[in-house]
Amino acid sequence: MINFNIPPYTGNEEPYVIQAMRSPKISGDGSFGKQCQQWFETHLPCHKALLTPSCTAALEISAMLAGIAPGDEVIMPSYTFVSTANAFALRGANIVFVDVQQETMNIDAERVREAMTDKTKAIVVVHYAGVACDMDRIMAVAREQGVLVIEDAAQGMMGEYKGRALGTIGHLGTYSFHETKNYTSGGEGGLLIINDARFVEKAEVIREKGTNRSQFFRGQVDKYTWVDTGSSYLPGELQAAYLWGQLEKADEINQQRLGAWSCYWEKLQPLAEKHAFSLPMIPADCRHNGHMFYLKVANLEERQRLIGYLKDCGVMAVFHYVPLHSSPAGRKAGRFAGADRHTTRESERLLRLPLWYGIGEADIDVVAEAIERFFIAEA
Ligand SMILES: *Cc1c(COP(=O)(O)O)cnc(C)c1O
């Protein structure tokens, strides 16, 4: 059986987690937590990087920082994970879903422009598969009306747009360290990246239950107290220790995934032309991170048959994201602005192949050969 995903593991996580377990401080922002945050602040041109229990939590903090209130509109793609919308719906926003571009499954900047109203407070972009959205155009649209841009870069760590790290281009950015992402902090975890200095202090307060505890620890105030509303958004030390084992090998993990991605590309590219299915497109100004390799086949029916066929061959392939505007909660939370030219149709054609840190060419061969047999039988 070839799994769809195996959580990344380098070997150093174990000694670090044990070290964390034996330390007298195992709550948030301990020594591993600080080390991880420093790593991000060194590697990313941001004002602050804060570990969170999940990307969902980082998006929730973003919605609070953006000051989202009932009636505000937030524009985002319909083709995304529920948390992108949920974080803003929780604060009473009306979600305005817009169409994606067919080639990348990323939000279409032109559709964003058309969906802007005087109620628009923020634009949330999702860098699908670690491939950057058209950030120059998105930022230009946002600047025209002075709205915030939040990058859901859950899948985007190590990805780049014109040489800039994903998550560092908008006002705020978020990463996920869930076990299905390129780097994990032991199953669940996330990061909030603050690129606009105005938000640093408030983000620290929100994350520390509405207190100024972070300032207190830095000696900036002599007692800590409740200063605003907030919540508890710190992961524990064991999570941070696990993540540290991966940050140390961040490049190695990235290179290995990119190698596996290219291996898929070489084997499937000739078949794609012959059998009329399509492969992911990486725009010239983007550097992706090998997060995902997918195919797009003719339609929903063919996709379901291919998933079944691969399963019989011992290959776990999956689809995801039922477009949010057609989900029960999505229908309540907002509306789709403009025409759904690509979102539904492309989401139904898309099939994700096994890809994880450590997958080898032998496994990729098995997957590619099974796909070839399927299409030969179809012809
Ligand atoms: C995985 C994912 C999330 C959620 O991440 P968690 O860390 O599980 O909360 C949000 N948005 C996108 C686009 C994702 O892929």
mmCIF file of C-alpha atoms and ligand atoms in Angstrom:
data_model
loop_
_atom_site.group_PDB
_atom_site.id
_atom_site.type_symbol
_atom_site.label_atom_id
_atom_site.label_comp_id
_atom_site.label_asym_id
_atom_site.label_seq_id
_atom_site.Cartn_x
_atom_site.Cartn_y
_atom_site.Cartn_z
ATOM 1 C CA MET A 1 0.000 0.000 0.000
ATOM 2 C CA ILE A 2 1.347 3.431 -0.916
ATOM 3 C CA ASN A 3 -0.027 5.921 1.604
ATOM 4 C CA PHE A 4 -1.315 9.253 0.463
ATOM 5 C CA ASN A 5 0.607 10.960 3.262
ATOM 6 C CA ILE A 6 3.204 10.036 5.854
ATOM 7 C CA PRO A 7 3.964 12.822 8.351
ATOM 8 C CA PRO A 8 7.467 14.245 7.880
ATOM 9 C CA TYR A 9 9.980 12.842 10.361
ATOM 10 C CA THR A 10 13.740 13.412 10.325
ATOM 11 C CA GLY A 11 14.840 11.529 13.454
ATOM 12 C CA ASN A 12 15.830 14.532 15.566
ATOM 13 C CA GLU A 13 12.285 15.180 16.739
ATOM 14 C CA GLU A 14 12.506 12.334 19.247
ATOM 15 C CA PRO A 15 15.519 13.521 21.280
ATOM 16 C CA TYR A 16 14.215 17.114 21.208
ATOM 17 C CA VAL A 17 10.738 16.117 22.411
ATOM 18 C CA ILE A 18 12.285 14.065 25.217
ATOM 19 C CA GLN A 19 14.496 17.014 26.137
ATOM 20 C CA ALA A 20 11.393 19.230 26.238
ATOM 21 C CA MET A 21 9.521 16.683 28.369
ATOM 22 C CA ARG A 22 12.305 16.709 30.951
ATOM 23 C CA SER A 23 12.546 20.486 31.140
ATOM 24 C CA PRO A 24 10.887 22.398 33.986
ATOM 25 C CA LYS A 25 8.930 24.552 31.513
ATOM 26 C CA ILE A 26 6.703 22.764 29.028
ATOM 27 C CA SER A 27 4.087 25.460 28.364
ATOM 28 C CA GLY A 28 4.233 27.866 25.422
ATOM 29 C CA ASP A 29 7.165 30.121 24.516
ATOM 30 C CA GLY A 30 9.733 27.946 26.278
ATOM 31 C CA SER A 31 13.225 27.478 24.889
ATOM 32 C CA PHE A 32 12.210 25.410 21.846
ATOM 33 C CA GLY A 33 9.303 27.757 21.160
ATOM 34 C CA LYS A 34 11.627 30.764 21.213
ATOM 35 C CA GLN A 35 14.180 28.955 19.066
ATOM 36 C CA CYS A 36 11.535 28.182 16.420
ATOM 37 C CA GLN A 37 10.233 31.754 16.403
ATOM 38 C CA GLN A 38 13.777 33.065 16.048
ATOM 39 C CA TRP A 39 14.358 30.707 13.139
ATOM 40 C CA PHE A 40 11.359 32.172 11.326
ATOM 41 C CA GLU A 41 12.263 35.752 12.198
ATOM 42 C CA THR A 42 15.767 35.119 10.812
ATOM 43 C CA HIS A 43 14.603 33.381 7.647
ATOM 44 C CA LEU A 44 11.593 35.583 6.871
ATOM 45 C CA PRO A 45 11.648 39.378 6.439
ATOM 46 C CA CYS A 46 8.817 39.848 8.967
ATOM 47 C CA HIS A 47 8.313 41.940 12.086
ATOM 48 C CA LYS A 48 7.218 38.999 14.193
ATOM 49 C CA ALA A 49 6.557 35.269 13.897
ATOM 50 C CA LEU A 50 4.337 33.662 16.538
ATOM 51 C CA LEU A 51 3.823 29.914 16.901
ATOM 52 C CA THR A 52 0.159 28.966 17.222
ATOM 53 C CA PRO A 53 -1.673 25.691 17.905
ATOM 54 C CA SER A 54 -2.769 25.536 14.239
ATOM 55 C CA CYS A 55 -3.066 27.546 11.058
ATOM 56 C CA THR A 56 -6.761 27.812 11.915
ATOM 57 C CA ALA A 57 -5.787 29.619 15.141
ATOM 58 C CA ALA A 58 -3.415 31.930 13.231
ATOM 59 C CA LEU A 59 -6.283 32.797 10.861
ATOM 60 C CA GLU A 60 -8.553 33.492 13.833
ATOM 61 C CA ILE A 61 -5.980 35.889 15.296
ATOM 62 C CA SER A 62 -5.708 37.518 11.853
ATOM 63 C CA ALA A 63 -9.465 38.096 11.763
ATOM 64 C CA MET A 64 -9.303 39.742 15.195
ATOM 65 C CA LEU A 65 -6.317 41.897 14.186
ATOM 66 C CA ALA A 66 -8.161 42.967 11.053
ATOM 67 C CA GLY A 67 -10.947 44.170 13.333
ATOM 68 C CA ILE A 68 -13.557 42.168 11.461
ATOM 69 C CA ALA A 69 -17.053 42.955 12.751
ATOM 70 C CA PRO A 70 -20.523 41.746 11.738
ATOM 71 C CA GLY A 71 -21.441 42.999 8.284
ATOM 72 C CA ASP A 72 -17.880 43.384 7.022
ATOM 73 C CA GLU A 73 -17.071 41.591 3.793
ATOM 74 C CA VAL A 74 -14.027 39.381 3.345
ATOM 75 C CA ILE A 75 -13.068 38.178 -0.121
ATOM 76 C CA MET A 76 -11.468 34.755 -0.609
ATOM 77 C CA PRO A 77 -11.510 31.796 -2.991
ATOM 78 C CA SER A 78 -14.307 29.250 -2.607
ATOM 79 C CA TYR A 79 -11.773 26.554 -3.415
ATOM 80 C CA THR A 80 -10.035 26.320 -0.028
ATOM 81 C CA PHE A 81 -10.058 24.588 3.323
ATOM 82 C CA VAL A 82 -12.890 25.511 5.698
ATOM 83 C CA SER A 83 -10.634 27.342 8.159
ATOM 84 C CA THR A 84 -9.896 30.117 5.677
ATOM 85 C CA ALA A 85 -13.562 31.136 5.814
ATOM 86 C CA ASN A 86 -14.479 29.912 9.273
ATOM 87 C CA ALA A 87 -12.020 32.219 11.059
ATOM 88 C CA PHE A 88 -13.709 35.268 9.519
ATOM 89 C CA ALA A 89 -17.282 33.932 9.711
ATOM 90 C CA LEU A 90 -16.710 33.479 13.465
ATOM 91 C CA ARG A 91 -16.336 37.255 13.743
ATOM 92 C CA GLY A 92 -19.543 37.860 11.814
ATOM 93 C CA ALA A 93 -18.039 38.604 8.402
ATOM 94 C CA ASN A 94 -19.994 38.025 5.221
ATOM 95 C CA ILE A 95 -17.759 35.844 3.112
ATOM 96 C CA VAL A 96 -17.506 36.820 -0.535
ATOM 97 C CA PHE A 97 -16.247 33.843 -2.486
ATOM 98 C CA VAL A 98 -14.673 34.426 -5.880
ATOM 99 C CA ASP A 99 -13.494 32.212 -8.687
ATOM 100 C CA VAL A 100 -10.024 30.701 -9.093
ATOM 101 C CA GLN A 101 -7.761 30.651 -12.118
ATOM 102 C CA GLN A 102 -7.992 27.372 -13.949
ATOM 103 C CA GLU A 103 -4.226 26.818 -14.308
ATOM 104 C CA THR A 104 -3.199 27.260 -10.650
ATOM 105 C CA MET A 105 -6.443 26.944 -8.645
ATOM 106 C CA ASN A 106 -5.441 30.256 -7.042
ATOM 107 C CA ILE A 107 -7.739 33.240 -6.525
ATOM 108 C CA ASP A 108 -8.173 35.371 -9.647
ATOM 109 C CA ALA A 109 -7.090 38.967 -8.979
ATOM 110 C CA GLU A 110 -9.506 40.334 -11.590
ATOM 111 C CA ARG A 111 -12.440 38.592 -9.880
ATOM 112 C CA VAL A 112 -11.278 40.095 -6.569
ATOM 113 C CA ARG A 113 -11.359 43.571 -8.077
ATOM 114 C CA GLU A 114 -14.900 43.016 -9.342
ATOM 115 C CA ALA A 115 -16.070 41.746 -5.949
ATOM 116 C CA MET A 116 -14.814 44.747 -3.942
ATOM 117 C CA THR A 117 -17.482 46.908 -2.275
ATOM 118 C CA ASP A 118 -17.311 49.663 0.320
ATOM 119 C CA LYS A 119 -17.880 46.945 2.935
ATOM 120 C CA THR A 120 -14.779 44.969 1.953
ATOM 121 C CA LYS A 121 -12.382 44.769 4.907
ATOM 122 C CA ALA A 122 -9.900 42.124 3.836
ATOM 123 C CA ILE A 123 -8.782 39.831 1.051
ATOM 124 C CA VAL A 124 -7.613 36.359 2.033
ATOM 125 C CA VAL A 125 -5.502 34.605 -0.570
ATOM 126 C CA VAL A 126 -4.576 30.920 -0.489
ATOM 127 C CA HIS A 127 -1.346 29.767 -2.113
ATOM 128 C CA TYR A 128 -2.707 26.465 -3.317
ATOM 129 C CA ALA A 129 -0.198 23.616 -3.416
ATOM 130 C CA GLY A 130 2.531 26.041 -2.305
ATOM 131 C CA VAL A 131 2.271 27.906 -5.612
ATOM 132 C CA ALA A 132 1.990 31.680 -5.196
ATOM 133 C CA CYS A 133 -1.066 33.736 -6.089
ATOM 134 C CA ASP A 134 -0.586 36.714 -8.381
ATOM 135 C CA MET A 135 0.491 38.880 -5.439
ATOM 136 C CA ASP A 136 1.464 42.034 -7.352
ATOM 137 C CA ARG A 137 -2.042 42.356 -8.732
ATOM 138 C CA ILE A 138 -3.722 41.343 -5.455
ATOM 139 C CA MET A 139 -1.708 43.918 -3.484
ATOM 140 C CA ALA A 140 -2.516 46.596 -6.068
ATOM 141 C CA VAL A 141 -6.269 45.899 -5.806
ATOM 142 C CA ALA A 142 -6.034 45.985 -1.993
ATOM 143 C CA ARG A 143 -4.079 49.260 -1.970
ATOM 144 C CA GLU A 144 -6.676 51.010 -4.121
ATOM 145 C CA GLN A 145 -9.224 50.680 -1.309
ATOM 146 C CA GLY A 146 -6.895 50.370 1.664
ATOM 147 C CA VAL A 147 -7.979 46.856 2.617
ATOM 148 C CA LEU A 148 -5.825 44.257 4.347
ATOM 149 C CA VAL A 149 -4.356 41.204 2.660
ATOM 150 C CA ILE A 150 -3.968 38.009 4.642
ATOM 151 C CA GLU A 151 -2.038 35.147 3.066
ATOM 152 C CA ASP A 152 -3.251 31.689 3.994
ATOM 153 C CA ALA A 153 0.105 30.076 3.276
ATOM 154 C CA ALA A 154 -0.835 26.878 5.143
ATOM 155 C CA GLN A 155 0.702 24.897 2.272
ATOM 156 C CA GLY A 156 3.299 27.485 1.361
ATOM 157 C CA MET A 157 6.320 27.317 3.680
ATOM 158 C CA MET A 158 9.531 27.587 1.593
ATOM 159 C CA GLY A 159 7.537 28.680 -1.461
ATOM 160 C CA GLU A 160 8.375 32.016 -3.113
ATOM 161 C CA TYR A 161 6.836 34.692 -5.297
ATOM 162 C CA LYS A 162 9.396 36.798 -7.208
ATOM 163 C CA GLY A 163 12.000 35.803 -4.641
ATOM 164 C CA ARG A 164 9.812 36.687 -1.637
ATOM 165 C CA ALA A 165 8.747 34.030 0.862
ATOM 166 C CA LEU A 166 5.047 33.203 0.846
ATOM 167 C CA GLY A 167 3.345 34.601 3.920
ATOM 168 C CA THR A 168 5.565 37.713 3.983
ATOM 169 C CA ILE A 169 3.913 39.740 1.195
ATOM 170 C CA GLY A 170 0.483 40.574 2.643
ATOM 171 C CA HIS A 171 -0.081 42.367 5.967
ATOM 172 C CA LEU A 172 -0.374 39.023 7.739
ATOM 173 C CA GLY A 173 0.493 35.448 6.773
ATOM 174 C CA THR A 174 -0.187 32.019 8.230
ATOM 175 C CA TYR A 175 1.482 28.592 8.004
ATOM 176 C CA SER A 176 0.190 25.188 9.033
ATOM 177 C CA PHE A 177 2.235 22.485 10.732
ATOM 178 C CA HIS A 178 -0.514 19.885 10.492
ATOM 179 C CA GLU A 179 0.759 16.379 9.762
ATOM 180 C CA THR A 180 -0.353 16.682 6.123
ATOM 181 C CA LYS A 181 1.791 19.756 5.461
ATOM 182 C CA ASN A 182 5.485 19.928 4.501
ATOM 183 C CA TYR A 183 6.602 20.527 8.095
ATOM 184 C CA THR A 184 4.793 19.433 11.235
ATOM 185 C CA SER A 185 5.022 20.240 14.911
ATOM 186 C CA GLY A 186 3.925 16.760 15.881
ATOM 187 C CA GLY A 187 0.529 16.591 14.204
ATOM 188 C CA GLU A 188 -0.984 20.030 14.778
ATOM 189 C CA GLY A 189 0.531 23.480 14.743
ATOM 190 C CA GLY A 190 0.777 26.785 12.965
ATOM 191 C CA LEU A 191 2.467 30.142 12.642
ATOM 192 C CA LEU A 192 1.284 33.735 12.409
ATOM 193 C CA ILE A 193 3.593 35.984 10.383
ATOM 194 C CA ILE A 194 3.223 39.708 11.011
ATOM 195 C CA ASN A 195 4.496 41.921 8.208
ATOM 196 C CA ASP A 196 2.807 45.128 9.339
ATOM 197 C CA ALA A 197 4.401 46.434 12.543
ATOM 198 C CA ARG A 198 1.087 47.949 13.695
ATOM 199 C CA PHE A 199 -0.167 44.480 14.591
ATOM 200 C CA VAL A 200 2.730 43.106 16.644
ATOM 201 C CA GLU A 201 1.714 44.229 20.115
ATOM 202 C CA LYS A 202 -1.964 43.446 19.676
ATOM 203 C CA ALA A 203 -1.192 39.987 18.280
ATOM 204 C CA GLU A 204 0.898 39.163 21.349
ATOM 205 C CA VAL A 205 -1.939 40.276 23.619
ATOM 206 C CA ILE A 206 -4.592 38.270 21.745
ATOM 207 C CA ARG A 207 -2.382 35.184 21.839
ATOM 208 C CA GLU A 208 -1.761 35.519 25.607
ATOM 209 C CA LYS A 209 -5.412 35.495 26.712
ATOM 210 C CA GLY A 210 -5.766 39.260 26.350
ATOM 211 C CA THR A 211 -2.881 40.016 28.709
ATOM 212 C CA ASN A 212 0.386 41.892 28.269
ATOM 213 C CA ARG A 213 2.340 38.872 29.543
ATOM 214 C CA SER A 214 4.745 38.924 26.566
ATOM 215 C CA GLN A 215 5.787 42.490 27.412
ATOM 216 C CA PHE A 216 6.109 41.518 31.072
ATOM 217 C CA PHE A 217 8.533 38.700 30.211
ATOM 218 C CA ARG A 218 10.617 41.127 28.196
ATOM 219 C CA GLY A 219 10.726 43.482 31.170
ATOM 220 C CA GLN A 220 8.794 46.205 29.311
ATOM 221 C CA VAL A 221 6.094 46.413 31.999
ATOM 222 C CA ASP A 222 6.460 45.543 35.681
ATOM 223 C CA LYS A 223 3.261 43.571 36.095
ATOM 224 C CA TYR A 224 1.014 41.804 33.700
ATOM 225 C CA THR A 225 -2.709 42.219 33.522
ATOM 226 C CA TRP A 226 -5.795 41.849 31.356
ATOM 227 C CA VAL A 227 -5.594 44.601 28.748
ATOM 228 C CA ASP A 228 -7.882 43.469 25.897
ATOM 229 C CA THR A 229 -9.973 40.538 24.720
ATOM 230 C CA GLY A 230 -7.999 37.534 23.527
ATOM 231 C CA SER A 231 -7.691 33.809 23.746
ATOM 232 C CA SER A 232 -5.121 31.063 24.338
ATOM 233 C CA TYR A 233 -3.090 30.605 21.190
ATOM 234 C CA LEU A 234 0.257 29.182 22.355
ATOM 235 C CA PRO A 235 1.359 25.665 21.470
ATOM 236 C CA GLY A 236 3.220 23.736 24.192
ATOM 237 C CA GLU A 237 6.948 23.026 24.233
ATOM 238 C CA LEU A 238 6.566 19.445 22.974
ATOM 239 C CA GLN A 239 5.065 20.757 19.744
ATOM 240 C CA ALA A 240 7.837 23.313 19.356
ATOM 241 C CA ALA A 241 10.518 20.679 20.073
ATOM 242 C CA TYR A 242 9.102 18.440 17.352
ATOM 243 C CA LEU A 243 9.053 21.334 14.904
ATOM 244 C CA TRP A 244 12.658 22.245 15.739
ATOM 245 C CA GLY A 245 13.743 18.809 14.535
ATOM 246 C CA GLN A 246 12.271 19.739 11.145
ATOM 247 C CA LEU A 247 13.385 23.368 10.916
ATOM 248 C CA GLU A 248 16.986 22.206 11.272
ATOM 249 C CA LYS A 249 16.421 20.154 8.126
ATOM 250 C CA ALA A 250 14.108 22.581 6.355
ATOM 251 C CA ASP A 251 16.160 22.678 3.153
ATOM 252 C CA GLU A 252 16.684 18.948 3.021
ATOM 253 C CA ILE A 253 12.941 18.313 3.386
ATOM 254 C CA ASN A 254 12.199 20.909 0.709
ATOM 255 C CA GLN A 255 14.753 19.504 -1.738
ATOM 256 C CA GLN A 256 13.524 15.965 -1.241
ATOM 257 C CA ARG A 257 9.889 16.955 -1.869
ATOM 258 C CA LEU A 258 10.838 18.964 -4.946
ATOM 259 C CA GLY A 259 12.762 15.935 -6.213
ATOM 260 C CA ALA A 260 9.719 13.685 -5.758
ATOM 261 C CA TRP A 261 7.524 16.277 -7.474
ATOM 262 C CA SER A 262 9.888 16.443 -10.465
ATOM 263 C CA CYS A 263 10.014 12.666 -10.620
ATOM 264 C CA TYR A 264 6.199 12.600 -10.951
ATOM 265 C CA TRP A 265 6.429 15.296 -13.600
ATOM 266 C CA GLU A 266 8.948 13.380 -15.727
ATOM 267 C CA LYS A 267 6.963 10.175 -15.607
ATOM 268 C CA LEU A 268 3.514 11.682 -16.123
ATOM 269 C CA GLN A 269 4.227 14.485 -18.607
ATOM 270 C CA PRO A 270 4.451 12.133 -21.630
ATOM 271 C CA LEU A 271 1.270 10.331 -20.505
ATOM 272 C CA ALA A 272 -0.608 13.585 -19.946
ATOM 273 C CA GLU A 273 -0.162 14.574 -23.570
ATOM 274 C CA LYS A 274 -1.190 11.168 -24.868
ATOM 275 C CA HIS A 275 -4.196 10.664 -22.604
ATOM 276 C CA ALA A 276 -5.520 14.203 -22.276
ATOM 277 C CA PHE A 277 -5.214 14.822 -18.554
ATOM 278 C CA SER A 278 -3.445 17.833 -17.132
ATOM 279 C CA LEU A 279 -0.665 18.438 -14.633
ATOM 280 C CA PRO A 280 -0.016 21.339 -12.233
ATOM 281 C CA MET A 281 1.227 24.614 -13.738
ATOM 282 C CA ILE A 282 3.936 26.610 -11.957
ATOM 283 C CA PRO A 283 4.033 30.256 -13.142
ATOM 284 C CA ALA A 284 7.496 31.509 -14.105
ATOM 285 C CA ASP A 285 7.774 33.949 -11.191
ATOM 286 C CA CYS A 286 6.981 31.302 -8.544
ATOM 287 C CA ARG A 287 9.157 28.824 -6.708
ATOM 288 C CA HIS A 288 6.969 26.123 -5.262
ATOM 289 C CA ASN A 289 7.784 23.719 -2.439
ATOM 290 C CA GLY A 290 6.679 20.328 -3.740
ATOM 291 C CA HIS A 291 3.666 20.371 -1.454
ATOM 292 C CA MET A 292 1.312 18.645 -3.823
ATOM 293 C CA PHE A 293 1.232 16.755 -7.091
ATOM 294 C CA TYR A 294 -2.160 16.525 -8.726
ATOM 295 C CA LEU A 295 -3.796 15.475 -11.972
ATOM 296 C CA LYS A 296 -6.884 16.894 -13.560
ATOM 297 C CA VAL A 297 -8.863 14.320 -15.510
ATOM 298 C CA ALA A 298 -11.933 14.719 -17.741
ATOM 299 C CA ASN A 299 -14.638 15.032 -15.102
ATOM 300 C CA LEU A 300 -15.945 13.933 -11.698
ATOM 301 C CA GLU A 301 -16.984 10.516 -12.910
ATOM 302 C CA GLU A 302 -13.576 9.705 -14.394
ATOM 303 C CA ARG A 303 -11.858 10.965 -11.261
ATOM 304 C CA GLN A 304 -13.890 8.700 -9.001
ATOM 305 C CA ARG A 305 -13.123 5.710 -11.213
ATOM 306 C CA LEU A 306 -9.409 6.534 -11.215
ATOM 307 C CA ILE A 307 -9.377 6.837 -7.402
ATOM 308 C CA GLY A 308 -11.055 3.417 -7.194
ATOM 309 C CA TYR A 309 -8.655 1.890 -9.714
ATOM 310 C CA LEU A 310 -5.604 3.246 -7.891
ATOM 311 C CA LYS A 311 -6.961 1.917 -4.615
ATOM 312 C CA ASP A 312 -7.208 -1.553 -6.166
ATOM 313 C CA CYS A 313 -3.560 -1.122 -7.189
ATOM 314 C CA GLY A 314 -2.601 -0.251 -3.607
ATOM 315 C CA VAL A 315 -2.265 3.484 -4.236
ATOM 316 C CA MET A 316 -4.078 5.966 -2.022
ATOM 317 C CA ALA A 317 -5.060 9.006 -4.078
ATOM 318 C CA VAL A 318 -7.500 11.579 -2.726
ATOM 319 C CA PHE A 319 -9.518 14.632 -3.693
ATOM 320 C CA HIS A 320 -10.424 17.516 -1.402
ATOM 321 C CA TYR A 321 -12.224 20.847 -1.029
ATOM 322 C CA VAL A 322 -15.846 20.701 -1.930
ATOM 323 C CA PRO A 323 -16.119 24.397 -2.901
ATOM 324 C CA LEU A 324 -17.153 26.278 0.227
ATOM 325 C CA HIS A 325 -19.917 28.301 -1.433
ATOM 326 C CA SER A 326 -21.797 25.063 -2.071
ATOM 327 C CA SER A 327 -21.344 23.699 1.474
ATOM 328 C CA PRO A 328 -24.118 24.089 4.083
ATOM 329 C CA ALA A 329 -22.117 26.491 6.279
ATOM 330 C CA GLY A 330 -20.674 28.324 3.299
ATOM 331 C CA ARG A 331 -24.125 29.081 1.940
ATOM 332 C CA LYS A 332 -25.003 30.673 5.276
ATOM 333 C CA ALA A 333 -21.708 32.520 5.684
ATOM 334 C CA GLY A 334 -21.693 34.268 2.357
ATOM 335 C CA ARG A 335 -22.179 34.341 -1.368
ATOM 336 C CA PHE A 336 -20.287 33.670 -4.574
ATOM 337 C CA ALA A 337 -19.557 36.898 -6.437
ATOM 338 C CA GLY A 338 -19.442 36.673 -10.219
ATOM 339 C CA ALA A 339 -19.631 33.500 -12.285
ATOM 340 C CA ASP A 340 -18.359 30.118 -11.136
ATOM 341 C CA ARG A 341 -16.442 29.367 -14.305
ATOM 342 C CA HIS A 342 -13.703 27.193 -12.832
ATOM 343 C CA THR A 343 -14.157 26.526 -9.117
ATOM 344 C CA THR A 344 -16.697 23.709 -9.263
ATOM 345 C CA ARG A 345 -15.622 22.151 -12.527
ATOM 346 C CA GLU A 346 -11.898 22.137 -11.801
ATOM 347 C CA SER A 347 -12.373 20.930 -8.220
ATOM 348 C CA GLU A 348 -14.293 17.926 -9.549
ATOM 349 C CA ARG A 349 -11.510 16.984 -11.961
ATOM 350 C CA LEU A 350 -8.667 17.216 -9.468
ATOM 351 C CA LEU A 351 -6.967 14.199 -7.908
ATOM 352 C CA ARG A 352 -3.985 14.341 -5.518
ATOM 353 C CA LEU A 353 -1.237 11.720 -5.672
ATOM 354 C CA PRO A 354 0.838 10.351 -2.772
ATOM 355 C CA LEU A 355 3.638 12.751 -1.887
ATOM 356 C CA TRP A 356 5.577 12.937 1.359
ATOM 357 C CA TYR A 357 9.075 13.504 2.675
ATOM 358 C CA GLY A 358 10.939 10.286 1.862
ATOM 359 C CA ILE A 359 8.773 8.913 -0.954
ATOM 360 C CA GLY A 360 11.106 7.195 -3.407
ATOM 361 C CA GLU A 361 11.229 6.687 -7.131
ATOM 362 C CA ALA A 362 10.067 3.053 -6.801
ATOM 363 C CA ASP A 363 6.775 4.196 -5.230
ATOM 364 C CA ILE A 364 6.335 6.946 -7.812
ATOM 365 C CA ASP A 365 6.874 4.352 -10.542
ATOM 366 C CA VAL A 366 4.079 2.213 -9.119
ATOM 367 C CA VAL A 367 1.722 5.219 -9.109
ATOM 368 C CA ALA A 368 2.647 6.359 -12.621
ATOM 369 C CA GLU A 369 2.357 2.855 -14.070
ATOM 370 C CA ALA A 370 -1.067 2.350 -12.505
ATOM 371 C CA ILE A 371 -2.223 5.662 -13.993
ATOM 372 C CA GLU A 372 -0.949 4.594 -17.397
ATOM 373 C CA ARG A 373 -2.789 1.248 -17.217
ATOM 374 C CA PHE A 374 -5.993 3.056 -16.271
ATOM 375 C CA PHE A 375 -5.848 5.378 -19.261
ATOM 376 C CA ILE A 376 -4.881 2.609 -21.697
ATOM 377 C CA ALA A 377 -7.963 0.659 -20.547
ATOM 378 C CA GLU A 378 -10.062 3.848 -20.939
ATOM 379 C CA ALA A 379 -8.971 4.446 -24.524
HETATM 380 C C1 LIG B 1 -4.279 22.821 6.148
HETATM 381 C C2 LIG B 1 -4.883 24.106 5.813
HETATM 382 C C3 LIG B 1 -5.444 24.949 6.785
HETATM 383 C C4 LIG B 1 -5.616 24.537 8.215
HETATM 384 O O1 LIG B 1 -4.441 24.260 8.886
HETATM 385 P P1 LIG B 1 -4.502 23.717 10.379
HETATM 386 O O2 LIG B 1 -3.085 23.867 10.842
HETATM 387 O O3 LIG B 1 -4.940 22.295 10.307
HETATM 388 O O4 LIG B 1 -5.437 24.558 11.151
HETATM 389 C C5 LIG B 1 -5.922 26.182 6.393
HETATM 390 N N1 LIG B 1 -5.872 26.581 5.108
HETATM 391 C C6 LIG B 1 -5.356 25.805 4.157
HETATM 392 C C7 LIG B 1 -5.311 26.312 2.749
HETATM 393 C C8 LIG B 1 -4.863 24.531 4.463
HETATM 394 O O5 LIG B 1 -4.364 23.769 3.495
#
